[in-house]
């Protein structure tokens, strides 16, 4: 049992690699898509919990650029699930003050996904309680390459001097512009890797790994991750004495 949370030390941005849907489905004698659709309940629960704890940004890795290599039927099922989930959840998002954003090159998704996402982003734009960021057709290297191209175009137009590119310029060229870096990364399913997720933004994030498969991730697991985060001493390069 984790100890009581310190509400003065809640991370403002939590990112999650939602992994293990396929293995969870297999363990239940079901197809992989059964795992993905059950994972939607975990998303709803994580969002609710994050909002109640006062977390301001929740980023979820939903589909990577590498995931296009999966069987066509699984990709199609995931895209249909995305559209169906947006439709079924949109009203709840609005009622609960959730603003929806995306990162990744969503222009490559099927048209019905793009349209549903656009509608949800527009309808939730003014919501202020929490920002839910879905990483779709996302990989960090792809994001960084697209950022490099944006910076190169700025240099070419004369808006930016070569040799004077600062951290702020890079941050403004990334998909996560105006979003603070995640302070906590959670990965489910017992894998210990980053899988091309937010490589720039996770520079100083605390990492929490759990064996729990994503479809069984519930409030208690989220609380456990926050409790783990609160047990860490975040030194940012300094000595322990300097920060205590
Ligand atoms: C995560 O679960 C969901 C996506 C990557 C879309 P997986 O589908 O990767 O599940 P496992 O890792 O095969 O169990
Ligand atoms: C990472 O999970 C991507 C998402 C959760 C969307 P994967 O299951 O695709 O990652 P790897 O292939 O095991 O690294
Ligand atoms: Mg996986």
Coordinates of N, CA and C and ligand atoms in Angstrom, one line a residue:
X1 N 0.8 -1.2 0.0 CA 0.0 0.0 0.0 C 0.9 1.2 0.0
X2 N 0.6 2.2 -0.9 CA 1.4 3.4 -1.0 C 1.0 4.4 0.1
X3 N 1.9 5.2 0.5 CA 1.6 6.2 1.6 C 0.8 7.4 0.9
X4 N 0.2 8.2 1.8 CA -0.7 9.3 1.3 C 0.1 10.2 0.4
X5 N -0.6 10.7 -0.7 CA 0.1 11.6 -1.6 C 0.3 13.0 -1.0
X6 N 1.3 13.6 -1.5 CA 1.6 15.0 -1.1 C 1.0 15.9 -2.2
X7 N -0.1 16.6 -1.9 CA -0.7 17.3 -2.9 C 0.0 18.6 -3.3
X8 N 1.1 18.9 -2.6 CA 2.0 20.0 -3.1 C 3.0 19.6 -4.0
X9 N 3.1 18.3 -4.3 CA 4.1 17.7 -5.2 C 3.5 16.8 -6.3
X10 N 2.5 17.3 -7.0 CA 1.9 16.5 -8.0 C 2.5 17.0 -9.4
X11 N 3.0 16.0 -10.2 CA 3.6 16.5 -11.5 C 2.6 17.2 -12.3
X12 N 3.0 18.2 -13.0 CA 2.0 18.9 -13.8 C 1.7 18.2 -15.2
X13 N 2.7 17.4 -15.6 CA 2.6 16.7 -16.8 C 3.0 15.3 -16.7
X14 N 2.1 14.3 -17.0 CA 2.4 12.9 -16.9 C 2.3 12.3 -18.3
X15 N 3.2 11.6 -18.8 CA 3.2 10.9 -20.1 C 3.1 9.4 -19.9
X16 N 2.3 8.7 -20.7 CA 2.1 7.3 -20.5 C 2.4 6.5 -21.8
X17 N 3.2 5.5 -21.8 CA 3.3 4.5 -22.9 C 2.4 3.4 -22.5
X18 N 1.2 3.4 -23.2 CA 0.2 2.4 -22.8 C 0.5 1.1 -23.6
X19 N 1.1 0.2 -22.9 CA 1.6 -1.0 -23.5 C 1.0 -2.3 -22.9
X20 N 0.9 -3.3 -23.7 CA 0.5 -4.6 -23.2 C -0.9 -5.0 -23.6
X21 N -1.6 -4.3 -24.5 CA -3.0 -4.6 -24.9 C -3.0 -6.0 -25.5
X22 N -2.1 -6.3 -26.4 CA -2.0 -7.5 -27.1 C -1.8 -8.7 -26.2
X23 N -0.8 -8.6 -25.3 CA -0.5 -9.7 -24.4 C -1.7 -9.9 -23.4
X24 N -2.3 -8.9 -23.0 CA -3.5 -9.0 -22.1 C -4.6 -9.8 -22.8
X25 N -4.9 -9.4 -24.0 CA -5.9 -10.1 -24.8 C -5.6 -11.6 -25.0
X26 N -4.3 -11.8 -25.3 CA -3.9 -13.2 -25.5 C -4.1 -14.0 -24.2
X27 N -3.7 -13.4 -23.1 CA -3.9 -14.1 -21.8 C -5.3 -14.4 -21.5
X28 N -6.2 -13.7 -22.2 CA -7.7 -13.9 -22.0 C -8.3 -14.7 -23.1
X29 N -7.4 -15.3 -24.0 CA -7.8 -16.1 -25.1 C -8.6 -15.3 -26.2
X30 N -8.2 -14.0 -26.3 CA -9.0 -13.1 -27.2 C -8.0 -12.6 -28.3
X31 N -8.6 -11.9 -29.3 CA -7.8 -11.3 -30.3 C -7.2 -10.0 -29.8
X32 N -6.2 -9.5 -30.4 CA -5.5 -8.3 -30.0 C -6.4 -7.1 -29.8
X33 N -7.4 -7.0 -30.8 CA -8.3 -5.8 -30.8 C -9.1 -5.7 -29.5
X34 N -9.4 -6.9 -28.9 CA -10.1 -7.0 -27.6 C -9.3 -6.2 -26.6
X35 N -8.0 -6.4 -26.6 CA -7.1 -5.6 -25.7 C -7.2 -4.2 -25.9
X36 N -7.2 -3.8 -27.2 CA -7.2 -2.3 -27.5 C -8.5 -1.7 -27.0
X37 N -9.6 -2.4 -27.3 CA -10.9 -1.8 -26.9 C -11.0 -1.7 -25.4
X38 N -10.5 -2.7 -24.7 CA -10.6 -2.6 -23.2 C -9.6 -1.6 -22.7
X39 N -8.6 -1.3 -23.4 CA -7.7 -0.2 -23.1 C -8.3 1.2 -23.0
X40 N -9.4 1.3 -23.7 CA -10.2 2.6 -23.7 C -10.7 2.9 -22.3
X41 N -11.1 1.9 -21.6 CA -11.6 2.1 -20.2 C -10.5 2.6 -19.3
X42 N -9.2 2.1 -19.6 CA -8.1 2.5 -18.8 C -7.8 4.0 -19.1
X43 N -8.0 4.4 -20.3 CA -7.7 5.8 -20.7 C -8.7 6.7 -19.9
X44 N -10.0 6.3 -19.9 CA -11.0 7.1 -19.2 C -10.6 7.2 -17.8
X45 N -10.3 6.1 -17.2 CA -9.9 6.1 -15.7 C -8.7 6.9 -15.4
X46 N -7.6 6.8 -16.3 CA -6.4 7.5 -16.1 C -6.7 9.0 -16.2
X47 N -7.5 9.4 -17.2 CA -7.8 10.8 -17.4 C -8.6 11.4 -16.2
X48 N -9.5 10.6 -15.7 CA -10.3 11.0 -14.5 C -9.4 11.2 -13.3
X49 N -8.6 10.2 -13.1 CA -7.7 10.3 -11.9 C -6.7 11.5 -12.1
X50 N -6.2 11.7 -13.2 CA -5.2 12.8 -13.5 C -5.9 14.1 -13.2
X51 N -7.1 14.2 -13.6 CA -7.9 15.5 -13.4 C -8.1 15.7 -11.9
X52 N -8.5 14.7 -11.3 CA -8.8 14.8 -9.8 C -7.6 15.1 -9.0
X53 N -6.4 14.6 -9.5 CA -5.2 14.9 -8.7 C -4.6 16.3 -9.0
X54 N -5.2 17.0 -10.1 CA -4.7 18.3 -10.4 C -3.6 18.3 -11.4
X55 N -3.4 17.2 -12.1 CA -2.4 17.1 -13.2 C -2.9 17.9 -14.3
X56 N -2.1 18.8 -14.9 CA -2.6 19.7 -16.0 C -2.5 19.1 -17.4
X57 N -1.5 18.2 -17.6 CA -1.3 17.7 -18.9 C -1.1 16.2 -18.8
X58 N -1.8 15.4 -19.6 CA -1.7 14.0 -19.7 C -1.4 13.6 -21.1
X59 N -0.2 13.1 -21.4 CA 0.1 12.7 -22.8 C 0.1 11.1 -22.9
X60 N -0.7 10.6 -23.9 CA -0.8 9.2 -24.1 C -0.3 8.8 -25.4
X61 N 0.6 7.8 -25.4 CA 1.2 7.3 -26.7 C 0.2 6.3 -27.2
X62 N -0.5 6.6 -28.3 CA -1.6 5.8 -28.8 C -1.3 5.1 -30.1
X63 N -0.4 5.7 -30.9 CA -0.1 5.0 -32.2 C 1.3 5.6 -32.6
X64 N 2.3 4.7 -32.8 CA 3.6 5.2 -33.2 C 3.8 5.1 -34.7
X65 N 4.8 5.8 -35.2 CA 5.0 5.7 -36.6 C 5.5 4.3 -36.9
X66 N 6.1 3.6 -36.0 CA 6.5 2.2 -36.2 C 5.3 1.2 -36.2
X67 N 4.2 1.7 -35.6 CA 3.0 0.8 -35.5 C 2.4 0.5 -36.9
X68 N 2.7 1.3 -37.9 CA 2.2 1.1 -39.2 C 2.7 -0.3 -39.8
X69 N 3.7 -0.8 -39.2 CA 4.3 -2.1 -39.6 C 3.4 -3.3 -39.1
X70 N 2.4 -3.0 -38.3 CA 1.5 -4.1 -37.8 C 0.6 -4.6 -38.9
X71 N 0.0 -5.8 -38.6 CA -1.0 -6.3 -39.6 C -2.1 -5.3 -39.9
X72 N -2.4 -5.2 -41.2 CA -3.4 -4.2 -41.7 C -4.7 -4.3 -40.9
X73 N -5.1 -5.5 -40.5 CA -6.4 -5.6 -39.8 C -6.3 -4.9 -38.4
X74 N -5.2 -5.1 -37.8 CA -5.0 -4.4 -36.5 C -5.0 -2.9 -36.6
X75 N -4.3 -2.4 -37.6 CA -4.2 -1.0 -37.8 C -5.6 -0.4 -38.1
X76 N -6.4 -1.1 -38.9 CA -7.7 -0.6 -39.3 C -8.6 -0.6 -38.0
X77 N -8.5 -1.7 -37.2 CA -9.2 -1.8 -36.0 C -8.9 -0.7 -35.0
X78 N -7.6 -0.3 -34.9 CA -7.2 0.8 -34.0 C -7.8 2.1 -34.5
X79 N -7.7 2.3 -35.8 CA -8.3 3.6 -36.3 C -9.8 3.7 -36.1
X80 N -10.5 2.6 -36.3 CA -11.9 2.6 -36.1 C -12.2 2.8 -34.6
X81 N -11.4 2.2 -33.7 CA -11.6 2.4 -32.3 C -11.4 3.9 -31.9
X82 N -10.4 4.5 -32.6 CA -10.1 5.9 -32.3 C -11.3 6.8 -32.6
X83 N -11.9 6.6 -33.8 CA -13.1 7.4 -34.2 C -14.3 7.1 -33.3
X84 N -14.5 5.8 -33.0 CA -15.6 5.5 -32.1 C -15.5 6.0 -30.7
X85 N -14.2 6.0 -30.2 CA -14.0 6.5 -28.9 C -14.2 8.0 -28.8
X86 N -13.7 8.7 -29.8 CA -13.9 10.2 -29.8 C -15.4 10.5 -29.8
X87 N -16.1 9.8 -30.6 CA -17.6 10.0 -30.6 C -18.2 9.7 -29.3
X88 N -17.9 8.6 -28.7 CA -18.5 8.3 -27.4 C -18.0 9.1 -26.2
X89 N -16.8 9.6 -26.3 CA -16.3 10.3 -25.2 C -16.4 11.9 -25.2
X90 N -16.7 12.4 -26.4 CA -16.6 13.8 -26.6 C -17.4 14.6 -25.6
X91 N -18.6 14.2 -25.4 CA -19.5 14.9 -24.5 C -18.9 14.9 -23.0
X92 N -18.4 13.8 -22.6 CA -17.8 13.7 -21.3 C -16.5 14.6 -21.2
X93 N -15.8 14.7 -22.3 CA -14.6 15.5 -22.3 C -15.0 17.0 -22.0
X94 N -16.1 17.4 -22.7 CA -16.5 18.8 -22.6 C -17.1 19.0 -21.1
X95 N -17.8 18.0 -20.6 CA -18.4 18.2 -19.3 C -17.3 18.3 -18.2
X96 N -16.2 17.6 -18.5 CA -15.2 17.6 -17.5 C -14.0 18.5 -17.7
X97 N -14.2 19.5 -18.6 CA -13.2 20.5 -18.8 C -11.9 20.0 -19.4
X98 N -12.0 19.0 -20.2 CA -10.8 18.4 -20.9 C -10.6 19.0 -22.2
X99 N -9.4 19.6 -22.4 CA -9.0 20.1 -23.7 C -8.2 19.0 -24.5
X100 N -8.6 18.7 -25.7 CA -7.9 17.6 -26.4 C -6.9 18.2 -27.4
X101 N -5.7 17.6 -27.5 CA -4.7 18.1 -28.4 C -4.0 16.8 -29.0
X102 N -3.3 16.9 -30.1 CA -2.6 15.8 -30.7 C -1.2 16.2 -30.9
X103 N -0.3 15.2 -30.9 CA 1.1 15.4 -31.4 C 1.3 14.3 -32.3
X104 N 2.3 14.5 -33.2 CA 2.5 13.5 -34.3 C 1.9 14.0 -35.6
X105 N 2.3 13.4 -36.7 CA 1.8 13.8 -38.0 C 0.4 13.2 -38.3
X106 N -0.6 13.9 -37.7 CA -2.0 13.3 -37.9 C -2.5 13.4 -39.3
X107 N -1.8 14.2 -40.2 CA -2.3 14.4 -41.6 C -2.2 13.0 -42.3
X108 N -1.4 12.1 -41.8 CA -1.3 10.8 -42.4 C -2.3 9.7 -42.0
X109 N -3.2 10.1 -41.0 CA -4.2 9.2 -40.6 C -5.3 9.1 -41.6
X110 N -6.2 8.1 -41.5 CA -7.4 8.0 -42.4 C -8.3 9.3 -42.2
X111 N -9.0 9.7 -43.2 CA -9.7 10.9 -43.2 C -10.7 11.0 -42.1
X112 N -11.4 9.9 -41.8 CA -12.5 10.0 -40.7 C -11.8 10.2 -39.4
X113 N -10.6 9.7 -39.2 CA -9.8 10.0 -37.9 C -9.5 11.5 -37.8
X114 N -9.0 12.0 -39.0 CA -8.6 13.4 -39.0 C -9.8 14.3 -38.7
X115 N -10.9 14.0 -39.3 CA -12.1 14.8 -39.1 C -12.6 14.7 -37.7
X116 N -12.7 13.5 -37.1 CA -13.2 13.4 -35.7 C -12.2 14.1 -34.8
X117 N -10.9 14.0 -35.0 CA -10.0 14.6 -34.1 C -10.1 16.1 -34.2
X118 N -10.3 16.6 -35.4 CA -10.4 18.1 -35.6 C -11.6 18.6 -34.9
X119 N -12.7 17.9 -35.0 CA -14.0 18.3 -34.4 C -13.8 18.3 -32.8
X120 N -13.2 17.3 -32.3 CA -13.0 17.2 -30.9 C -12.0 18.3 -30.4
X121 N -10.9 18.5 -31.1 CA -10.0 19.6 -30.7 C -10.7 20.9 -30.7
X122 N -11.5 21.2 -31.7 CA -12.1 22.5 -31.8 C -13.2 22.6 -30.7
X123 N -14.0 21.6 -30.5 CA -15.0 21.7 -29.4 C -14.5 21.8 -28.0
X124 N -13.3 21.3 -27.8 CA -12.7 21.3 -26.4 C -11.7 22.4 -26.2
X125 N -11.5 23.2 -27.2 CA -10.4 24.2 -27.2 C -10.4 25.1 -26.0
X126 N -11.6 25.5 -25.5 CA -11.7 26.5 -24.4 C -11.6 25.8 -23.0
X127 N -11.6 24.5 -23.0 CA -11.6 23.8 -21.7 C -10.3 24.0 -20.9
X128 N -10.4 24.0 -19.6 CA -9.2 24.5 -18.9 C -8.8 23.6 -17.7
X129 N -9.5 22.5 -17.4 CA -9.1 21.7 -16.3 C -7.9 20.9 -16.5
X130 N -7.8 20.2 -17.7 CA -6.7 19.4 -18.0 C -6.6 19.3 -19.5
X131 N -5.3 19.1 -20.0 CA -5.1 18.9 -21.5 C -4.7 17.5 -21.7
X132 N -5.5 16.8 -22.5 CA -5.2 15.4 -22.9 C -4.5 15.5 -24.3
X133 N -3.3 15.0 -24.3 CA -2.6 15.0 -25.6 C -2.4 13.6 -26.1
X134 N -3.0 13.3 -27.3 CA -2.9 12.0 -27.9 C -1.7 12.0 -28.9
X135 N -0.7 11.1 -28.7 CA 0.4 11.0 -29.6 C -0.1 10.0 -30.7
X136 N -0.3 10.4 -31.9 CA -0.8 9.6 -33.0 C 0.0 9.7 -34.2
X137 N 0.4 8.6 -34.8 CA 1.4 8.6 -35.9 C 2.6 9.4 -35.4
X138 N 3.0 9.2 -34.1 CA 4.0 9.9 -33.5 C 5.3 9.1 -33.3
X139 N 6.4 9.7 -33.6 CA 7.7 9.1 -33.0 C 8.5 10.4 -32.8
X140 N 9.4 10.3 -31.8 CA 10.2 11.4 -31.5 C 11.2 11.8 -32.6
X141 N 11.8 10.8 -33.2 CA 12.7 11.2 -34.3 C 12.0 11.8 -35.4
X142 N 10.8 11.4 -35.8 CA 10.0 12.0 -36.8 C 9.7 13.4 -36.4
X143 N 9.3 13.6 -35.2 CA 9.0 15.0 -34.7 C 10.2 15.9 -34.8
X144 N 11.4 15.4 -34.4 CA 12.6 16.2 -34.4 C 13.0 16.5 -35.9
X145 N 12.8 15.6 -36.8 CA 13.1 15.9 -38.2 C 12.1 17.0 -38.7
X146 N 10.8 16.8 -38.4 CA 9.9 17.9 -38.8 C 10.3 19.2 -38.2
X147 N 10.7 19.2 -36.9 CA 11.2 20.5 -36.3 C 12.4 21.1 -37.0
X148 N 13.3 20.2 -37.4 CA 14.5 20.6 -38.1 C 14.1 21.3 -39.4
X149 N 13.1 20.7 -40.1 CA 12.7 21.3 -41.4 C 12.0 22.7 -41.1
X150 N 11.3 22.8 -40.1 CA 10.7 24.1 -39.7 C 11.7 25.2 -39.5
X151 N 12.8 24.8 -38.7 CA 13.9 25.7 -38.4 C 14.6 26.1 -39.7
X152 N 14.8 25.1 -40.5 CA 15.6 25.4 -41.8 C 14.8 26.4 -42.6
X153 N 13.4 26.2 -42.6 CA 12.6 27.2 -43.4 C 12.7 28.6 -42.8
X154 N 12.8 28.6 -41.5 CA 12.9 29.9 -40.8 C 14.2 30.6 -41.1
X155 N 15.3 29.8 -41.2 CA 16.6 30.3 -41.5 C 16.6 30.9 -42.9
X156 N 16.0 30.1 -43.8 CA 15.9 30.5 -45.2 C 15.2 31.8 -45.4
X157 N 14.1 31.9 -44.7 CA 13.3 33.2 -44.8 C 13.9 34.4 -44.1
X158 N 15.0 34.1 -43.4 CA 15.7 35.2 -42.7 C 15.1 35.5 -41.3
X159 N 14.1 34.7 -40.8 CA 13.5 35.0 -39.5 C 14.5 34.4 -38.4
X160 N 15.4 33.6 -38.8 CA 16.3 33.0 -37.8 C 17.7 33.0 -38.3
X161 N 18.7 33.4 -37.5 CA 20.1 33.4 -38.0 C 20.8 32.0 -37.8
X162 N 21.4 31.5 -38.8 CA 22.1 30.2 -38.6 C 23.2 30.5 -37.6
X163 N 23.5 29.5 -36.7 CA 24.5 29.7 -35.7 C 23.9 30.3 -34.4
X164 N 22.7 30.7 -34.5 CA 22.1 31.3 -33.3 C 20.8 30.6 -32.8
X165 N 20.7 29.3 -33.2 CA 19.5 28.6 -32.8 C 19.7 28.2 -31.3
X166 N 18.6 28.6 -30.5 CA 18.6 28.4 -29.1 C 17.7 27.2 -28.7
X167 N 17.7 26.8 -27.4 CA 16.8 25.7 -26.9 C 15.4 26.1 -27.2
X168 N 15.1 27.4 -26.9 CA 13.7 27.9 -27.1 C 13.2 27.7 -28.5
X169 N 14.1 28.0 -29.5 CA 13.7 27.9 -30.9 C 13.4 26.4 -31.3
X170 N 14.2 25.5 -30.7 CA 13.9 24.0 -31.0 C 12.5 23.7 -30.3
X171 N 12.3 24.1 -29.1 CA 11.1 23.8 -28.4 C 9.9 24.3 -29.1
X172 N 10.0 25.5 -29.7 CA 8.9 26.1 -30.4 C 8.6 25.4 -31.8
X173 N 9.6 24.7 -32.3 CA 9.4 24.0 -33.5 C 8.9 22.5 -33.3
X174 N 8.9 22.1 -32.1 CA 8.4 20.7 -31.8 C 6.9 20.7 -31.7
X175 N 6.3 19.5 -31.9 CA 4.8 19.4 -31.8 C 4.3 19.8 -30.4
X176 N 5.2 19.8 -29.4 CA 4.8 20.0 -28.0 C 4.9 21.5 -27.6
X177 N 5.0 22.4 -28.6 CA 5.1 23.8 -28.4 C 4.1 24.3 -27.3
X178 N 4.5 25.1 -26.4 CA 3.7 25.6 -25.3 C 3.2 24.5 -24.3
X179 N 3.7 23.3 -24.4 CA 3.4 22.3 -23.4 C 4.7 22.1 -22.5
X180 N 4.5 22.1 -21.2 CA 5.7 21.9 -20.4 C 6.2 20.5 -20.5
X181 N 7.5 20.2 -20.3 CA 8.0 18.8 -20.4 C 7.3 17.9 -19.3
X182 N 7.1 16.6 -19.7 CA 6.6 15.7 -18.7 C 7.6 15.5 -17.5
X183 N 7.0 15.5 -16.3 CA 7.9 15.3 -15.2 C 7.9 13.8 -14.8
X184 N 6.9 13.1 -15.3 CA 6.8 11.6 -15.0 C 6.4 10.9 -16.2
X185 N 7.2 9.8 -16.5 CA 6.8 8.9 -17.6 C 6.4 7.5 -17.0
X186 N 5.3 7.0 -17.4 CA 4.8 5.7 -16.9 C 4.8 4.8 -18.1
X187 N 5.4 3.6 -18.0 CA 5.2 2.6 -19.0 C 4.6 1.3 -18.4
X188 N 3.6 0.8 -19.0 CA 3.0 -0.4 -18.5 C 3.5 -1.7 -19.2
X189 N 3.2 -2.8 -18.7 CA 3.5 -4.1 -19.4 C 4.9 -4.7 -19.2
X190 N 5.7 -4.1 -18.3 CA 6.9 -4.6 -17.9 C 8.1 -4.4 -18.9
X191 N 7.8 -3.6 -19.9 CA 8.9 -3.3 -20.8 C 9.7 -2.1 -20.3
X192 N 11.0 -2.1 -20.5 CA 11.9 -1.0 -20.0 C 12.5 -0.2 -21.1
X193 N 11.7 0.3 -22.0 CA 12.2 1.1 -23.1 C 11.3 2.3 -23.4
X194 N 11.9 3.2 -24.2 CA 11.2 4.5 -24.5 C 10.5 4.4 -25.8
X195 N 10.9 3.5 -26.7 CA 10.2 3.3 -28.0 C 10.0 4.6 -28.8
X196 N 11.0 5.4 -28.9 CA 10.9 6.6 -29.7 C 9.8 7.6 -29.3
X197 N 9.7 7.7 -28.0 CA 8.6 8.6 -27.4 C 9.3 9.8 -26.7
X198 N 9.0 11.0 -27.1 CA 9.4 12.3 -26.5 C 10.8 12.3 -26.0
X199 N 11.7 12.0 -26.9 CA 13.2 11.9 -26.5 C 13.7 13.2 -26.0
X200 N 13.3 14.3 -26.7 CA 13.8 15.6 -26.2 C 13.1 16.0 -24.9
X201 N 11.8 15.8 -24.8 CA 11.0 16.3 -23.7 C 11.2 15.5 -22.4
X202 N 11.6 14.3 -22.5 CA 11.8 13.5 -21.3 C 13.2 13.7 -20.7
X203 N 13.9 14.6 -21.1 CA 15.3 14.8 -20.7 C 15.5 14.7 -19.2
X204 N 14.5 15.2 -18.4 CA 14.7 15.1 -16.9 C 13.4 14.5 -16.2
X205 N 12.7 13.7 -17.0 CA 11.5 13.1 -16.4 C 11.9 11.9 -15.5
X206 N 11.1 11.7 -14.5 CA 11.3 10.5 -13.7 C 10.5 9.3 -14.4
X207 N 11.1 8.1 -14.3 CA 10.5 7.0 -15.0 C 9.8 6.0 -14.0
X208 N 8.6 5.6 -14.3 CA 8.0 4.6 -13.5 C 7.5 3.4 -14.4
X209 N 8.0 2.2 -14.1 CA 7.7 1.1 -14.9 C 6.8 0.1 -14.1
X210 N 5.7 -0.4 -14.7 CA 4.9 -1.3 -13.9 C 4.6 -2.5 -14.8
X211 N 4.5 -3.7 -14.2 CA 4.2 -4.9 -15.0 C 2.8 -5.0 -15.5
X212 N 1.9 -4.2 -14.9 CA 0.5 -4.2 -15.2 C 0.3 -4.0 -16.7
X213 N -0.5 -4.8 -17.4 CA -0.9 -4.5 -18.8 C -1.8 -3.3 -18.8
X214 N -1.8 -2.6 -19.9 CA -2.6 -1.4 -20.0 C -4.1 -1.6 -19.7
X215 N -4.7 -2.6 -20.3 CA -6.2 -2.8 -20.0 C -6.5 -3.0 -18.6
X216 N -5.5 -3.3 -17.7 CA -5.9 -3.5 -16.3 C -5.3 -2.4 -15.4
X217 N -4.8 -1.3 -16.1 CA -4.3 -0.2 -15.4 C -5.4 0.6 -14.8
X218 N -5.4 0.8 -13.5 CA -6.5 1.5 -12.8 C -6.0 2.6 -11.8
X219 N -6.9 3.2 -11.2 CA -6.6 4.4 -10.3 C -5.4 4.0 -9.3
X220 N -5.5 2.8 -8.7 CA -4.5 2.4 -7.7 C -3.1 2.4 -8.3
X221 N -3.0 2.0 -9.6 CA -1.7 2.0 -10.3 C -1.2 3.4 -10.6
X222 N -2.1 4.2 -10.9 CA -1.8 5.6 -11.2 C -1.3 6.3 -9.9
X223 N -2.0 6.1 -8.8 CA -1.6 6.6 -7.5 C -0.2 6.1 -7.1
X224 N 0.0 4.8 -7.4 CA 1.3 4.2 -7.1 C 2.4 4.9 -7.8
X225 N 2.2 5.2 -9.1 CA 3.2 5.9 -9.9 C 3.5 7.3 -9.4
X226 N 2.4 8.0 -9.0 CA 2.6 9.3 -8.4 C 3.4 9.2 -7.1
X227 N 3.1 8.2 -6.3 CA 3.8 8.0 -5.0 C 5.2 7.7 -5.3
X228 N 5.5 6.9 -6.3 CA 6.9 6.6 -6.7 C 7.6 7.9 -7.1
X229 N 7.0 8.7 -7.9 CA 7.5 10.0 -8.3 C 7.9 10.9 -7.1
X230 N 7.0 10.9 -6.1 CA 7.2 11.7 -4.9 C 8.3 11.2 -4.0
X231 N 8.7 10.0 -4.2 CA 9.8 9.4 -3.4 C 11.2 9.7 -4.0
X232 N 11.2 10.3 -5.2 CA 12.5 10.6 -5.9 C 13.0 11.9 -5.5
X233 N 14.3 12.0 -5.4 CA 15.0 13.3 -5.2 C 15.4 13.8 -6.6
X234 N 14.8 14.9 -7.0 CA 15.1 15.4 -8.4 C 16.2 16.5 -8.3
X235 N 17.4 16.1 -8.8 CA 18.5 16.9 -8.5 C 18.9 17.8 -9.7
X236 N 18.5 17.5 -10.9 CA 18.8 18.4 -12.1 C 20.3 18.7 -12.1
X237 N 21.1 17.8 -11.8 CA 22.6 18.0 -12.0 C 23.3 18.5 -10.7
X238 N 22.5 18.9 -9.8 CA 23.1 19.5 -8.5 C 23.4 18.4 -7.5
X239 N 24.0 18.7 -6.4 CA 24.2 17.7 -5.4 C 23.0 17.7 -4.5
X240 N 22.9 16.6 -3.7 CA 21.8 16.4 -2.8 C 21.8 17.6 -1.8
X241 N 22.9 18.0 -1.3 CA 23.0 19.0 -0.3 C 22.5 20.4 -0.8
X242 N 22.7 20.6 -2.1 CA 22.3 21.9 -2.7 C 20.8 22.0 -2.7
X243 N 20.1 20.9 -2.9 CA 18.6 21.1 -3.0 C 17.8 20.8 -1.8
X244 N 18.5 20.3 -0.7 CA 17.7 20.0 0.5 C 17.7 21.2 1.4
Ligands
LIG1 C1 -0.1 -1.0 -26.9 O1 -0.3 -2.4 -26.7 C2 -1.0 -0.4 -27.9 C3 -0.4 0.0 -29.1 C4 0.9 0.0 -29.4 C5 -1.3 0.6 -30.1 P1 0.3 -3.4 -27.7 O2 -0.6 -3.6 -28.9 O3 1.7 -3.0 -28.1 O4 0.4 -4.7 -26.8 P2 1.6 -5.8 -26.7 O5 2.8 -5.1 -26.4 O6 1.6 -6.5 -28.1 O7 1.2 -6.7 -25.6
LIG2 C1 4.9 1.8 -28.0 O1 4.4 0.5 -27.9 C2 3.9 2.6 -28.8 C3 2.6 2.8 -28.2 C4 2.3 2.5 -27.0 C5 1.6 3.4 -29.1 P1 4.9 -0.7 -28.8 O2 4.4 -1.9 -28.3 O3 4.7 -0.3 -30.2 O4 6.5 -0.6 -28.6 P2 7.7 -1.7 -28.8 O5 7.6 -2.1 -30.3 O6 7.4 -2.9 -27.9 O7 8.9 -1.0 -28.5
LIG3 MG1 3.5 -3.3 -27.2

